[in-house]
mmCIF file of C-alpha atoms in Angstrom:
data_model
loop_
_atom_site.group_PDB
_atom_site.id
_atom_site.type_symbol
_atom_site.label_atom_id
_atom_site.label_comp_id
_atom_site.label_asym_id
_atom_site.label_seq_id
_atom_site.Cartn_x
_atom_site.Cartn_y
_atom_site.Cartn_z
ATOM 1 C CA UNK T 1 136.919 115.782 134.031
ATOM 2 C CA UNK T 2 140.106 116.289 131.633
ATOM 3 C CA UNK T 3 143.156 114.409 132.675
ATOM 4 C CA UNK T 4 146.700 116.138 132.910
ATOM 5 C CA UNK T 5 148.784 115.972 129.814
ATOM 6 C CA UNK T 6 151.023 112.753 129.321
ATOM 7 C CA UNK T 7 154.241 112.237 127.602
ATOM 8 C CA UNK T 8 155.680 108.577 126.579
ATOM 9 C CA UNK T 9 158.332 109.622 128.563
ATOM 10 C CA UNK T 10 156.231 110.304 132.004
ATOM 11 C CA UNK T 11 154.152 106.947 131.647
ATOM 12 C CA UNK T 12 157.674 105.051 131.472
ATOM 13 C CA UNK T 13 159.247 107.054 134.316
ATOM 14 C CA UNK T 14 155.922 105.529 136.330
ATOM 15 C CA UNK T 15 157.165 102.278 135.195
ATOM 16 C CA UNK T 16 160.278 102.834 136.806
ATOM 17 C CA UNK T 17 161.696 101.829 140.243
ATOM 18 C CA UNK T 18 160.209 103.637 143.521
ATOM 19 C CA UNK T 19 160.773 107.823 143.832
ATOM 20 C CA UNK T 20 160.812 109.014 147.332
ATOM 21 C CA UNK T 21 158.801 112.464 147.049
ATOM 22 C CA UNK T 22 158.064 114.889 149.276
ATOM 23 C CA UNK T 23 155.239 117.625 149.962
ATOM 24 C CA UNK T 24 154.455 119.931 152.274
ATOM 25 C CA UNK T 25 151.054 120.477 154.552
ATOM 26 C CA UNK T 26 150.721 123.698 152.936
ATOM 27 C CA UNK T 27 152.575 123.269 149.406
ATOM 28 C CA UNK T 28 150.604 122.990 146.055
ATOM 29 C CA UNK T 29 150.580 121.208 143.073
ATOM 30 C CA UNK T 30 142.869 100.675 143.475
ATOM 31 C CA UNK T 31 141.348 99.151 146.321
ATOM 32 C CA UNK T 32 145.174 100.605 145.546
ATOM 33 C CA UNK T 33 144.390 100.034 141.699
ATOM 34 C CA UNK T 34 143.755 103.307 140.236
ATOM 35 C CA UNK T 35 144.997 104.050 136.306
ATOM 36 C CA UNK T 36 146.824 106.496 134.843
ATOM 37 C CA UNK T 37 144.781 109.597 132.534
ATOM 38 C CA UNK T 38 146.237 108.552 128.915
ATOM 39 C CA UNK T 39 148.329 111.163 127.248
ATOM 40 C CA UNK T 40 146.684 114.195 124.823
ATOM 41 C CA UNK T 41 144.556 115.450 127.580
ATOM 42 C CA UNK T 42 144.537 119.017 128.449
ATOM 43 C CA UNK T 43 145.850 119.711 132.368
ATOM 44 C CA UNK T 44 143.660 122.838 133.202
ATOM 45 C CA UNK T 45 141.059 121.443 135.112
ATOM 46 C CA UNK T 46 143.374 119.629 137.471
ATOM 47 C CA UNK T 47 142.098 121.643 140.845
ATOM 48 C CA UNK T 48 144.229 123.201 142.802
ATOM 49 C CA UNK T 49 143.506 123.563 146.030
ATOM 50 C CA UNK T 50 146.585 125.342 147.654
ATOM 51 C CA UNK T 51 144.996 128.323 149.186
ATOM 52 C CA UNK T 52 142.133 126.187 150.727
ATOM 53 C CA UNK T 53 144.876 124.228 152.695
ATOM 54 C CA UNK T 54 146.929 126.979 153.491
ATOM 55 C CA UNK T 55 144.424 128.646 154.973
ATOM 56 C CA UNK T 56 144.382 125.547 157.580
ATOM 57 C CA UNK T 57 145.306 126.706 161.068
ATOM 58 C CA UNK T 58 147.329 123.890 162.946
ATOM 59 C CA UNK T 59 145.499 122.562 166.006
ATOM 60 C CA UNK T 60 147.625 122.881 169.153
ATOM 61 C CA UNK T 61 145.933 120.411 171.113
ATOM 62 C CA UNK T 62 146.149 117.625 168.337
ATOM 63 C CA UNK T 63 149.939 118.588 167.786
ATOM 64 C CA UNK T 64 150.456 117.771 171.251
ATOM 65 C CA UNK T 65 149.081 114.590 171.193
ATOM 66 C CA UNK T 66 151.364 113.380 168.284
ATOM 67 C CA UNK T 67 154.117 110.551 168.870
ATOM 68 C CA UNK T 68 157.201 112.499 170.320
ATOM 69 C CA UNK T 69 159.087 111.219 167.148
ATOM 70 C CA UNK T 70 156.777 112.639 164.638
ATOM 71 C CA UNK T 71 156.425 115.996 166.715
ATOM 72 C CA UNK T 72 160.012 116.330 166.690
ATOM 73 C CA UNK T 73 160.852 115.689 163.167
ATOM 74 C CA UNK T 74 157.553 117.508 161.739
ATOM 75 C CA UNK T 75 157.118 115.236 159.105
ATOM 76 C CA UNK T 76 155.086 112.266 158.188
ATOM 77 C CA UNK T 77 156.437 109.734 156.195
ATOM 78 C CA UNK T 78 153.508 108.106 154.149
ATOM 79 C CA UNK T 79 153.670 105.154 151.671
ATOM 80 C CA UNK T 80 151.661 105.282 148.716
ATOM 81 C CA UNK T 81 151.186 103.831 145.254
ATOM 82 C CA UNK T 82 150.962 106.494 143.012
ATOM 83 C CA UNK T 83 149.221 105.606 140.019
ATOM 84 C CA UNK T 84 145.553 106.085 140.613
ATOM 85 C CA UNK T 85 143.939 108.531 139.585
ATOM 86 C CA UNK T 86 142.415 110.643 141.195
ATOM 87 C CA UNK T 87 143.349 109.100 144.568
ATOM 88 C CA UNK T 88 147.143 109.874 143.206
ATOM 89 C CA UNK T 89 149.032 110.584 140.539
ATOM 90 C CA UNK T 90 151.672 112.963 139.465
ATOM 91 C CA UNK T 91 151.139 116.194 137.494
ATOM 92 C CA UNK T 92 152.626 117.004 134.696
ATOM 93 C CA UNK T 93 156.121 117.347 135.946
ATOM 94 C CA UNK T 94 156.431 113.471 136.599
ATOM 95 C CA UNK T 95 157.568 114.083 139.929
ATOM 96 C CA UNK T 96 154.950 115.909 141.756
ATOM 97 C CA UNK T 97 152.071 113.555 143.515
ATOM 98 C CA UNK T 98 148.594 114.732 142.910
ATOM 99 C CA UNK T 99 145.052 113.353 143.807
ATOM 100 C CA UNK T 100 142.656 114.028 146.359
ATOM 101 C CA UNK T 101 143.976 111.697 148.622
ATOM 102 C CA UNK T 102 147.294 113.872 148.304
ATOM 103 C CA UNK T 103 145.146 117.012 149.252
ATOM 104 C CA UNK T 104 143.431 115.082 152.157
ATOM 105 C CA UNK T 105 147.092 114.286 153.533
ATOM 106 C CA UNK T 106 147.974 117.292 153.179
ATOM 107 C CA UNK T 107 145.026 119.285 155.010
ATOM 108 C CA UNK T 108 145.336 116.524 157.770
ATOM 109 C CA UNK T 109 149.137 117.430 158.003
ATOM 110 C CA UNK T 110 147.940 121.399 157.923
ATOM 111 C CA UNK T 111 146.037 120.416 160.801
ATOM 112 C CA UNK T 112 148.456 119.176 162.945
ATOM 113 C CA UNK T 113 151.228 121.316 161.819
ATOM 114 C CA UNK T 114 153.249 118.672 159.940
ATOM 115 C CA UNK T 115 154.444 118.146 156.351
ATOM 116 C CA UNK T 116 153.827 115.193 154.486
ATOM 117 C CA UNK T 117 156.738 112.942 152.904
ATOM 118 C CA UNK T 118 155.687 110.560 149.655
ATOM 119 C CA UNK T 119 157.121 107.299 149.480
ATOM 120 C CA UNK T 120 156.130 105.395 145.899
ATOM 121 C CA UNK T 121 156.482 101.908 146.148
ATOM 122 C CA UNK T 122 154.052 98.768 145.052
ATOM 123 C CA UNK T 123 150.985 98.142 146.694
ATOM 124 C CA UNK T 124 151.752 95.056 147.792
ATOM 125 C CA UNK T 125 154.696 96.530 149.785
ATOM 126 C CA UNK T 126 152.814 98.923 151.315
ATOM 127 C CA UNK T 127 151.692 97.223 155.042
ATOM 128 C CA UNK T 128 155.038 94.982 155.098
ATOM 129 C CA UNK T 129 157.203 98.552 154.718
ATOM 130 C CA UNK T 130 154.468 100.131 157.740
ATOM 131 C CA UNK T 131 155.182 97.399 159.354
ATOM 132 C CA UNK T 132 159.218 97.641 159.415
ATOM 133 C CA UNK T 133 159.297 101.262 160.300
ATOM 134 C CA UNK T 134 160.031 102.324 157.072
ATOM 135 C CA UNK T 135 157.055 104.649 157.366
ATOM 136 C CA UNK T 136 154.625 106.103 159.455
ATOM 137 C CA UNK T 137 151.405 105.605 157.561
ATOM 138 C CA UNK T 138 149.710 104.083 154.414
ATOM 139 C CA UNK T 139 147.080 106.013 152.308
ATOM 140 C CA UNK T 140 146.383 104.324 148.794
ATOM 141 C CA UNK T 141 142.898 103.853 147.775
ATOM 142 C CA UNK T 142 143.393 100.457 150.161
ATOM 143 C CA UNK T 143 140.386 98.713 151.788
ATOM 144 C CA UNK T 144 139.345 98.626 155.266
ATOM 145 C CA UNK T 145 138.806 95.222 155.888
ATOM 146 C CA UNK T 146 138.582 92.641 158.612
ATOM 147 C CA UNK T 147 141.543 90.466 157.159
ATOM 148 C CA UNK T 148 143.447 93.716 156.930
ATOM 149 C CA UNK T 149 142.668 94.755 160.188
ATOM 150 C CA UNK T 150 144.347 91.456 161.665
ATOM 151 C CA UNK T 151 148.262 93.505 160.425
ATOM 152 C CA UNK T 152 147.508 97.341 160.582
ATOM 153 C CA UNK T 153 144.975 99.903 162.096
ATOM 154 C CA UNK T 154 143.058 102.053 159.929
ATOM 155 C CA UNK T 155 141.183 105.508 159.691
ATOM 156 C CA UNK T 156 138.411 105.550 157.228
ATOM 157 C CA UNK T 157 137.946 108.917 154.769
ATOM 158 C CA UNK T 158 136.456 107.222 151.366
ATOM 159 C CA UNK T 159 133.867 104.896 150.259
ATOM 160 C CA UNK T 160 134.076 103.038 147.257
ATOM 161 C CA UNK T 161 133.546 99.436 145.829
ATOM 162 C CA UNK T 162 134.979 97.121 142.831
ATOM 163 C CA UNK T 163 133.488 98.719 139.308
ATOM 164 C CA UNK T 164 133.985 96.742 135.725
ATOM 165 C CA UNK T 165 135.860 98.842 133.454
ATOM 166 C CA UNK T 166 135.769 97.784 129.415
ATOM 167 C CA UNK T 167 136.669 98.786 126.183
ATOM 168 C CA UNK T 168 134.240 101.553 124.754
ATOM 169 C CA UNK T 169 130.953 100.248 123.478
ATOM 170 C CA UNK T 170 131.357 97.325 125.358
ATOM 171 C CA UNK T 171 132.120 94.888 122.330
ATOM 172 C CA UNK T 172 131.972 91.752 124.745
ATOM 173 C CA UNK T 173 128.607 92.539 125.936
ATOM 174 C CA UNK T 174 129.654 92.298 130.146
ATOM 175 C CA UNK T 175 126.872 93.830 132.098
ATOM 176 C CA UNK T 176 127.947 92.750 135.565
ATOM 177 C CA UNK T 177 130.214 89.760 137.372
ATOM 178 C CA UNK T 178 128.593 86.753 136.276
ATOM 179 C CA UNK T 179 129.270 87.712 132.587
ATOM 180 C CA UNK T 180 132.913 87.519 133.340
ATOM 181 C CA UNK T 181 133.134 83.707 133.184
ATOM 182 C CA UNK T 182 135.177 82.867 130.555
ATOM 183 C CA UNK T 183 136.486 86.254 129.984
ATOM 184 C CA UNK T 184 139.938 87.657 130.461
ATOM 185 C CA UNK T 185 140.072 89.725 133.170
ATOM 186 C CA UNK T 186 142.739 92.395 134.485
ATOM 187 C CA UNK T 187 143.649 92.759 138.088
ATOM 188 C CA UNK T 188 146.773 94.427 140.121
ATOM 189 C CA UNK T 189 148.456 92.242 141.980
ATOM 190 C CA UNK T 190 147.586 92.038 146.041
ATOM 191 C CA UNK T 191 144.345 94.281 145.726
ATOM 192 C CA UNK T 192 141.104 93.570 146.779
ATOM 193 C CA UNK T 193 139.926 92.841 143.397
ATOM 194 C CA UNK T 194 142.466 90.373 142.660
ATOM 195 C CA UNK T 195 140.657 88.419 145.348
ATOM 196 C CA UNK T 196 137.107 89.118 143.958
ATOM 197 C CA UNK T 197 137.778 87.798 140.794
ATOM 198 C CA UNK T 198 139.352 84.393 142.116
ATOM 199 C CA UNK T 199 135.907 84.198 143.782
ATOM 200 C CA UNK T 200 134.054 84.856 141.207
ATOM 201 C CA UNK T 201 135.823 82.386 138.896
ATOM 202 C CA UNK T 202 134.930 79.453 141.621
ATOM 203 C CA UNK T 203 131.385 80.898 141.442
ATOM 204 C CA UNK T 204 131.652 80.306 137.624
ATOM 205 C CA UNK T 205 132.776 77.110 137.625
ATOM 206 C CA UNK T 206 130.718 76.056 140.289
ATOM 207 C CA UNK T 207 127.424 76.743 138.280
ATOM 208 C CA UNK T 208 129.198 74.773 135.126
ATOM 209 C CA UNK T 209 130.401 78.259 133.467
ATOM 210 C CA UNK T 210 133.944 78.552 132.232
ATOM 211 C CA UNK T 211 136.342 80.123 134.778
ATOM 212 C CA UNK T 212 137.708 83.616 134.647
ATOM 213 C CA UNK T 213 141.113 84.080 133.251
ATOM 214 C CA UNK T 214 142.570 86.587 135.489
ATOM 215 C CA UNK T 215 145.976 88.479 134.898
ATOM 216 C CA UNK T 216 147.700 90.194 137.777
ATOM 217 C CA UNK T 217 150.188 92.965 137.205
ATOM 218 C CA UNK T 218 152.272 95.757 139.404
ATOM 219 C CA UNK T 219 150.278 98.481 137.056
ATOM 220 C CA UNK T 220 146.691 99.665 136.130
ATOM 221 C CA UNK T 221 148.786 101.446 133.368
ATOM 222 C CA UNK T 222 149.667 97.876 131.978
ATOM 223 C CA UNK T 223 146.316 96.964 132.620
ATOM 224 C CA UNK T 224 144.981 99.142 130.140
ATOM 225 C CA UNK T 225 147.550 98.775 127.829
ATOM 226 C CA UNK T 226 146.086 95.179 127.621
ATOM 227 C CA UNK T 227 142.094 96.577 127.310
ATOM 228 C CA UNK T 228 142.680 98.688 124.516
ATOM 229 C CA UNK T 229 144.794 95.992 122.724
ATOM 230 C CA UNK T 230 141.843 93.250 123.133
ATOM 231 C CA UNK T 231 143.955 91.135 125.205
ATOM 232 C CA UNK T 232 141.350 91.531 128.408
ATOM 233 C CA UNK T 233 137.593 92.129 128.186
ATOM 234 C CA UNK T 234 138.061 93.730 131.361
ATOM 235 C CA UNK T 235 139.586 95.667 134.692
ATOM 236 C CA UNK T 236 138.370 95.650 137.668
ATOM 237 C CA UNK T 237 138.953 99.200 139.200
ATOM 238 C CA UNK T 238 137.581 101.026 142.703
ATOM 239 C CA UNK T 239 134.864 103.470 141.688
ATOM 240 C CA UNK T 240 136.706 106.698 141.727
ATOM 241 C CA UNK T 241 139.634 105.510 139.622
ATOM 242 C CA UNK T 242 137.212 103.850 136.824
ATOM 243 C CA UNK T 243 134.958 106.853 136.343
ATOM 244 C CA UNK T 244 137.839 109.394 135.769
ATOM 245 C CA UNK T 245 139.753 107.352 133.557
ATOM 246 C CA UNK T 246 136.894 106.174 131.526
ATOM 247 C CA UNK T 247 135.805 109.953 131.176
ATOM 248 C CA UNK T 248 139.690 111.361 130.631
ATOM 249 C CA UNK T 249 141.837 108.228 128.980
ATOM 250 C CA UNK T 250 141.947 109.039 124.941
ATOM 251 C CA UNK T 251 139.182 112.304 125.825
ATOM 252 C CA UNK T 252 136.945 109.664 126.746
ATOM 253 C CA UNK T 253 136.798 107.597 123.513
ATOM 254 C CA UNK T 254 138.880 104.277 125.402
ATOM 255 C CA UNK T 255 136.949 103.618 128.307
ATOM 256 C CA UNK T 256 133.333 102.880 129.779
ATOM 257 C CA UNK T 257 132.223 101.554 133.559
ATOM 258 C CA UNK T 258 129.483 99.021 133.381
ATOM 259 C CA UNK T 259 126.291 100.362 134.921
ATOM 260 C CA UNK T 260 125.318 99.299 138.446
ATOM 261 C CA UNK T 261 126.013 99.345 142.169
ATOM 262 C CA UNK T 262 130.096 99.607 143.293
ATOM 263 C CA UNK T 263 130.511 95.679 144.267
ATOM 264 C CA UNK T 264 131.043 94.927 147.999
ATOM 265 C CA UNK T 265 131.197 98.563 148.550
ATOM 266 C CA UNK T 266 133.426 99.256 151.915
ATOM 267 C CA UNK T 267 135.543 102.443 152.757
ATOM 268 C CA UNK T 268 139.564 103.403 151.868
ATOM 269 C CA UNK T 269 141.319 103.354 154.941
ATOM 270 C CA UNK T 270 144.513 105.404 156.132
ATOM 271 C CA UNK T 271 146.823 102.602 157.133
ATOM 272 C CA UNK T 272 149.299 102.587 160.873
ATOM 273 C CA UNK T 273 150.711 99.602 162.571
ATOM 274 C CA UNK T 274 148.553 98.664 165.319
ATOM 275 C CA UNK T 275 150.981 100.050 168.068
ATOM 276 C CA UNK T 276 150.942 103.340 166.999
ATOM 277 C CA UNK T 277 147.599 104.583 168.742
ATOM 278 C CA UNK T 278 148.924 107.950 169.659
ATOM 279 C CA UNK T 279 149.466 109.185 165.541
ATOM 280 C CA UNK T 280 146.162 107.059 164.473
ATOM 281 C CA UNK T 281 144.128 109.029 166.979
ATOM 282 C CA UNK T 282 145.413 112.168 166.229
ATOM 283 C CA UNK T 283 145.265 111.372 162.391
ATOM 284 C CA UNK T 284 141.387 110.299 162.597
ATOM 285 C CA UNK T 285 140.545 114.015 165.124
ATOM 286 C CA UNK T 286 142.305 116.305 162.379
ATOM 287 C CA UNK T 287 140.492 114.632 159.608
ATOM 288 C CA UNK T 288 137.490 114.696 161.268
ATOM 289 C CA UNK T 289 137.869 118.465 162.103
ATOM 290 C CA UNK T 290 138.323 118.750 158.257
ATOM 291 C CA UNK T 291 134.908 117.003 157.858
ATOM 292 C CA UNK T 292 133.222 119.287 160.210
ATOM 293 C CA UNK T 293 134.485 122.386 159.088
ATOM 294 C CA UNK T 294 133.812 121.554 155.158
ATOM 295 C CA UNK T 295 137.338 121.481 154.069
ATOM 296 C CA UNK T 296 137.298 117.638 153.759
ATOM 297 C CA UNK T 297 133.891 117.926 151.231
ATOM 298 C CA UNK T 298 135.087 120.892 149.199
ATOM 299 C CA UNK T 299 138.089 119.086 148.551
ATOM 300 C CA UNK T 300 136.747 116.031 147.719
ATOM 301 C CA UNK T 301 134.319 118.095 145.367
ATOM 302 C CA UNK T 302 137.085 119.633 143.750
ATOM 303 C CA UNK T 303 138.174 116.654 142.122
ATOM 304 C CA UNK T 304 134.583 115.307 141.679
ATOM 305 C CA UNK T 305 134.559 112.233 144.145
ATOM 306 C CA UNK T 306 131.895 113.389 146.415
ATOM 307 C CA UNK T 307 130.002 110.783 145.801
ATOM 308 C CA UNK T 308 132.676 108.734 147.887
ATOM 309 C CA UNK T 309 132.267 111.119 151.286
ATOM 310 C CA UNK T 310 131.961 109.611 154.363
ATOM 311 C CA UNK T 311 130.436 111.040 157.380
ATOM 312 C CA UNK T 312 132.599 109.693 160.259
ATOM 313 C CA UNK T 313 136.690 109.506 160.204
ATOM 314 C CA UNK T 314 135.876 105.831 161.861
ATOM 315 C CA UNK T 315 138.714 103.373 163.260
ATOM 316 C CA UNK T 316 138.461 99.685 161.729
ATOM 317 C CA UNK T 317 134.930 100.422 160.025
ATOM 318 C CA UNK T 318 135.458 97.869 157.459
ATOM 319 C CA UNK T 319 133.870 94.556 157.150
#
């Protein structure tokens, strides 16, 4: 699918400290790691799904049963890292977040007759800044998992798994993890991948192979900055985020995803602290309402992640 255009200047304003951004429940237009579309792409086939969520009709009964605070104020706050596409990005404008998960929030907030308020910060921020208050809820491509669900409560709406992302043609011949020893590898820092590939190096060097030279940044932008330039053999990506950028970054000419199953495959999960039951319920019925009534798949088809669909909006499904 063709990625939005991209100007030097938008890929450094990315760079840049957080923006706090907001959208509305009806507006328009990996594991928390996603990557950026490189620039010279055309922006046409970007979806827009505006009409399908303003024709959402806000549930009464699951307005009700939202925290007094949130019902009052009509907004949620949510934390995000936006730089993954197609979970989220921004269009053209540099300012405006896009993605399906974008769309998702904002059908969920259609459905309980609130609008949605984008917070950018790093990924590793996002549960401390849930934690403090700072925001209501998390939703960036981040992994429902057992070690997560010790901090935070989640709602599960994706399913994805760690994908190997190299250089086109694959010129270092990696056809799956345990051709990673010795390799340079490319991680963000505090994802779920970061900690696969320490694994994976101990695996290495445990069967007498050379370990894994991993490099952890804030950015999959930066991280394939360093692919293209040879200075990694690889990034690991979530599934969704790997396919589109292999198929959109330089019209496809950058970027490949080794073949195979997503590795330790486990669903995205909409983050809330765990005393917060009343907005996590209500979060989990709307979406699930969504599911049942096709909005949720059509969406998610839109942008060409079906694949990813889950079934259930489940609390704490991870493992």
């Amino acid at each position: 699918m063709p990625s939005p255009s991209r100007t030097r200047a938008w890929q450094a304003a990315l760079l840049g400290g957080a923006l706090v951004l907001a959208t509305t429940a009806c507006g328009g237009g990996p594991d928390g790691a996603g990557g950026q579309p490189a620039a010279g792409n055309g922006p046409s086939a970007i979806p827009d799904n505006a009409a399908l969520i303003t024709a959402i009709k806000a549930d009464p009964q699951l307005a009700g049963a939202l925290p007094p605070a949130v019902a009052q104020a009509k907004t949620l706050h949510l934390a995000s890292n936006i730089q993954s596409a197609p979970n989220n990005f921004y269009s053209g404008d540099g300012k405006t977040p896009i993605g399906y998960e974008v769309d998702l929030a904002k059908a969920v907030g259609a459905k309980l007759g609130v609008t949605v308020s984008y917070q950018d910060m790093a990924f590793g921020s996002l549960i401390t800044s849930l934690q403090s208050g700072r925001v209501d809820l998390t939703m960036a491509a981040m992994n429902d998992t057992k070690e997560r669900q010790q901090q935070i409560d989640f709602v599960d709406y994706f399913s994805s798994g760690i994908t190997i992302m190299v250089g086109k043609g694959n010129p270092e011949g990696i056809t799956g993890p345990d051709t990673l020893c010795g390799k340079n590898v490319a991680v963000v820092q505090g994802t779920s991948h970061q900690k696969f590939a320490a694994a994976q190096s101990a695996k290495c060097t445990q069967a007498g192979k050379p370990a894994i030279a991993v490099t952890a940044t804030d950015s999959d932008t930066q991280n394939q900055n360093q692919l293209r330039t040879r200075r990694v053999a690889a990034i690991l990506n979530d599934l969704p985020s790997a396919v589109y950028i292999s198929r959109t970054a330089g019209e496809g000419k950058f970027f490949e995803v080794v073949p195979g199953q997503p590795i330790e495959g486990g669903p995205y999960g909409i983050g809330f602290t765990k005393a917060n039951t009343k907005l996590r319920d209500a979060v989990k019925q709307a979406l699930q309402s969504l599911i049942a009534d096709g909005t949720y798949g059509k969406i998610l088809q839109s942008w060409g992640v079906e694949q990813g669909a889950v079934k259930e909006a489940a609390v704490n499904g991870g493992s």
